Amino acid sequence: SGCSGATLPGTATGFGADSGNALLADGTFASQTVAADNSFDYLTVSNFGFTIPAGSTIISVKIEVRWYAADAQFGGTGPDDGARFQIQAWNGASQEGNAFTLDRSGAASWPTASTIFTTSYDLTGAMPTLAEVTAATFGARIGFRADVGDDNYVANVDFVRITVCWR
């Protein structure tokens, strides 16, 4: 049995030119304007370089994301009620296990530049296989969405870390 320790990715895509800002835990954020069109904008990170002993069974996957949202129309207090934040374990082609979703409904607080969150998610549902976890395409997709009729907002991600445990 063992765990990888919190590992940062080697590749980030989806947030345009500054996607690479999500590769280090350094306070420099990858940013994306999320349009109010009821679809997710995703930051995908992969290539974690996990080394796990042959024959091991994956027993847990923990994904940590340091992030915040900003909405100029609310003076930086966050997006409208219909906004969503999502974490998915991702194998390069599809989701692994169940996703974590945080809805901003009923004016629930979302992190802003002055209250940055680190959200941790322990993967539930089916665990990825050893081959999937050690592949360069294994990682996470971090999604942000705004409902039609809400305001656009800016999603910001400092880092995504994954810890994998096995037996």
Protein backbone atom coordinates (compact mmCIF):
# COMPACT_ATOMS: atom_id res chain seq x y z
CA SER A 1 0.00 0.00 0.00
CA GLY A 2 1.07 3.54 -0.62
CA CYS A 3 0.14 6.98 -1.86
CA SER A 4 1.74 9.19 -4.49
CA GLY A 5 1.70 12.43 -2.52
CA ALA A 6 0.06 15.50 -4.03
CA THR A 7 1.38 15.69 -7.59
CA LEU A 8 1.11 18.58 -10.06
CA PRO A 9 0.40 17.97 -13.76
CA GLY A 10 2.75 18.38 -16.70
CA THR A 11 0.11 19.49 -19.24
CA ALA A 12 -2.83 21.92 -19.10
CA THR A 13 -5.24 22.84 -21.90
CA GLY A 14 -8.57 24.56 -22.39
CA PHE A 15 -8.15 28.02 -20.89
CA GLY A 16 -6.22 29.44 -23.83
CA ALA A 17 -2.70 30.85 -23.73
CA ASP A 18 -2.40 30.96 -19.94
CA SER A 19 -3.59 27.37 -19.27
CA GLY A 20 -0.02 26.57 -18.20
CA ASN A 21 -0.46 28.84 -15.18
CA ALA A 22 -2.37 25.93 -13.58
CA LEU A 23 0.74 23.71 -13.58
CA LEU A 24 2.36 25.23 -10.46
CA ALA A 25 1.05 26.15 -7.01
CA ASP A 26 2.47 29.66 -7.28
CA GLY A 27 -0.44 32.12 -7.11
CA THR A 28 -0.38 32.73 -10.88
CA PHE A 29 -3.80 31.80 -12.24
CA ALA A 30 -5.06 30.36 -15.51
CA SER A 31 -8.16 32.40 -16.40
CA GLN A 32 -11.18 31.92 -18.65
CA THR A 33 -14.23 34.08 -19.29
CA VAL A 34 -17.25 31.82 -18.82
CA ALA A 35 -20.10 32.80 -21.13
CA ALA A 36 -23.69 32.61 -19.91
CA ASP A 37 -24.63 29.93 -22.44
CA ASN A 38 -25.37 26.97 -20.15
CA SER A 39 -22.28 25.03 -21.30
CA PHE A 40 -19.12 24.20 -19.37
CA ASP A 41 -15.73 25.74 -20.04
CA TYR A 42 -13.09 23.16 -19.06
CA LEU A 43 -9.49 23.30 -17.94
CA THR A 44 -7.99 19.84 -18.49
CA VAL A 45 -4.78 18.83 -16.73
CA SER A 46 -2.87 15.60 -17.33
CA ASN A 47 0.55 13.97 -17.51
CA PHE A 48 1.06 13.62 -13.75
CA GLY A 49 3.80 11.00 -14.11
CA PHE A 50 2.54 8.66 -11.40
CA THR A 51 4.81 5.68 -10.66
CA ILE A 52 2.86 2.90 -8.99
CA PRO A 53 4.05 -0.70 -8.44
CA ALA A 54 2.89 -3.25 -11.03
CA GLY A 55 -0.10 -5.30 -9.90
CA SER A 56 -1.43 -2.55 -7.60
CA THR A 57 -5.12 -1.73 -7.28
CA ILE A 58 -6.11 1.94 -7.09
CA ILE A 59 -8.11 2.51 -3.90
CA SER A 60 -8.46 6.31 -3.83
CA VAL A 61 -7.96 9.42 -5.94
CA LYS A 62 -8.02 12.88 -4.37
CA ILE A 63 -8.16 15.98 -6.59
CA GLU A 64 -7.41 19.44 -5.15
CA VAL A 65 -8.16 22.67 -7.01
CA ARG A 66 -7.21 26.19 -5.89
CA TRP A 67 -9.62 28.60 -7.59
CA TYR A 68 -11.85 31.65 -7.49
CA ALA A 69 -14.40 33.44 -9.66
CA ALA A 70 -14.81 37.12 -10.47
CA ASP A 71 -17.75 38.97 -11.97
CA ALA A 72 -17.19 42.61 -12.90
CA GLN A 73 -20.94 43.33 -12.88
CA PHE A 74 -21.06 42.39 -9.20
CA GLY A 75 -17.91 44.31 -8.33
CA GLY A 76 -15.87 41.11 -7.99
CA THR A 77 -18.28 39.31 -5.66
CA GLY A 78 -18.75 36.27 -7.90
CA PRO A 79 -21.14 34.99 -10.54
CA ASP A 80 -24.93 34.73 -10.53
CA ASP A 81 -26.96 31.98 -8.85
CA GLY A 82 -26.90 29.65 -11.88
CA ALA A 83 -23.13 29.19 -11.95
CA ARG A 84 -21.51 25.75 -11.52
CA PHE A 85 -18.01 24.54 -10.60
CA GLN A 86 -17.13 20.92 -11.36
CA ILE A 87 -14.24 18.50 -10.80
CA GLN A 88 -13.95 15.30 -12.84
CA ALA A 89 -11.24 12.65 -12.87
CA TRP A 90 -10.43 12.30 -16.56
CA ASN A 91 -8.67 9.59 -18.54
CA GLY A 92 -8.16 11.58 -21.74
CA ALA A 93 -11.35 10.32 -23.36
CA SER A 94 -13.97 10.14 -20.62
CA GLN A 95 -14.82 10.79 -17.01
CA GLU A 96 -13.70 8.37 -14.29
CA GLY A 97 -16.02 7.79 -11.32
CA ASN A 98 -18.47 10.47 -10.23
CA ALA A 99 -18.01 14.21 -10.67
CA PHE A 100 -18.06 16.78 -7.85
CA THR A 101 -20.28 19.80 -8.53
CA LEU A 102 -20.66 23.00 -6.54
CA ASP A 103 -23.68 25.09 -7.49
CA ARG A 104 -23.91 28.77 -6.68
CA SER A 105 -27.60 28.69 -5.89
CA GLY A 106 -29.50 30.82 -3.46
CA ALA A 107 -26.62 33.33 -3.42
CA ALA A 108 -24.24 30.82 -1.84
CA SER A 109 -20.76 32.24 -1.46
CA TRP A 110 -18.16 31.50 -4.09
CA PRO A 111 -14.50 32.36 -3.66
CA THR A 112 -13.30 35.71 -4.94
CA ALA A 113 -9.79 37.11 -5.31
CA SER A 114 -9.81 37.91 -1.58
CA THR A 115 -11.27 34.52 -0.51
CA ILE A 116 -9.59 31.92 -2.73
CA PHE A 117 -10.79 28.31 -2.15
CA THR A 118 -8.88 25.07 -2.31
CA THR A 119 -11.58 22.50 -3.01
CA SER A 120 -10.69 18.84 -2.38
CA TYR A 121 -12.62 15.99 -3.92
CA ASP A 122 -12.19 12.29 -3.13
CA LEU A 123 -13.27 10.39 -6.22
CA THR A 124 -16.36 8.24 -5.70
CA GLY A 125 -17.76 5.51 -7.90
CA ALA A 126 -15.59 3.33 -10.11
CA MET A 127 -11.85 3.79 -9.57
CA PRO A 128 -9.51 4.09 -12.54
CA THR A 129 -7.23 1.17 -13.31
CA LEU A 130 -3.48 1.15 -12.74
CA ALA A 131 -2.94 1.49 -16.51
CA GLU A 132 -5.24 4.53 -16.67
CA VAL A 133 -3.64 6.32 -13.71
CA THR A 134 -0.11 5.88 -15.01
CA ALA A 135 -1.00 6.96 -18.58
CA ALA A 136 0.02 10.48 -19.65
CA THR A 137 -3.65 11.19 -20.50
CA PHE A 138 -4.91 10.64 -16.92
CA GLY A 139 -5.79 13.77 -15.00
CA ALA A 140 -8.70 16.05 -14.18
CA ARG A 141 -11.15 18.33 -15.91
CA ILE A 142 -12.21 21.42 -14.02
CA GLY A 143 -15.43 22.91 -15.36
CA PHE A 144 -17.17 26.25 -14.94
CA ARG A 145 -20.65 27.10 -16.24
CA ALA A 146 -23.09 30.00 -16.23
CA ASP A 147 -26.81 29.69 -16.98
CA VAL A 148 -28.37 31.49 -19.92
CA GLY A 149 -29.48 34.91 -18.69
CA ASP A 150 -26.84 35.13 -15.97
CA ASP A 151 -23.75 37.29 -16.25
CA ASN A 152 -20.50 36.12 -17.76
CA TYR A 153 -17.75 35.68 -15.17
CA VAL A 154 -14.03 34.94 -15.06
CA ALA A 155 -12.91 31.57 -13.67
CA ASN A 156 -9.38 31.44 -12.23
CA VAL A 157 -7.36 28.30 -11.37
CA ASP A 158 -3.97 28.42 -9.62
CA PHE A 159 -3.32 24.66 -9.52
CA VAL A 160 -4.76 21.18 -9.72
CA ARG A 161 -3.09 18.43 -7.67
CA ILE A 162 -3.89 14.73 -7.57
CA THR A 163 -3.00 12.17 -4.91
CA VAL A 164 -3.40 8.48 -5.81
CA CYS A 165 -3.38 5.66 -3.24
CA TRP A 166 -3.06 1.96 -3.98
CA ARG A 167 -2.75 -1.45 -2.37
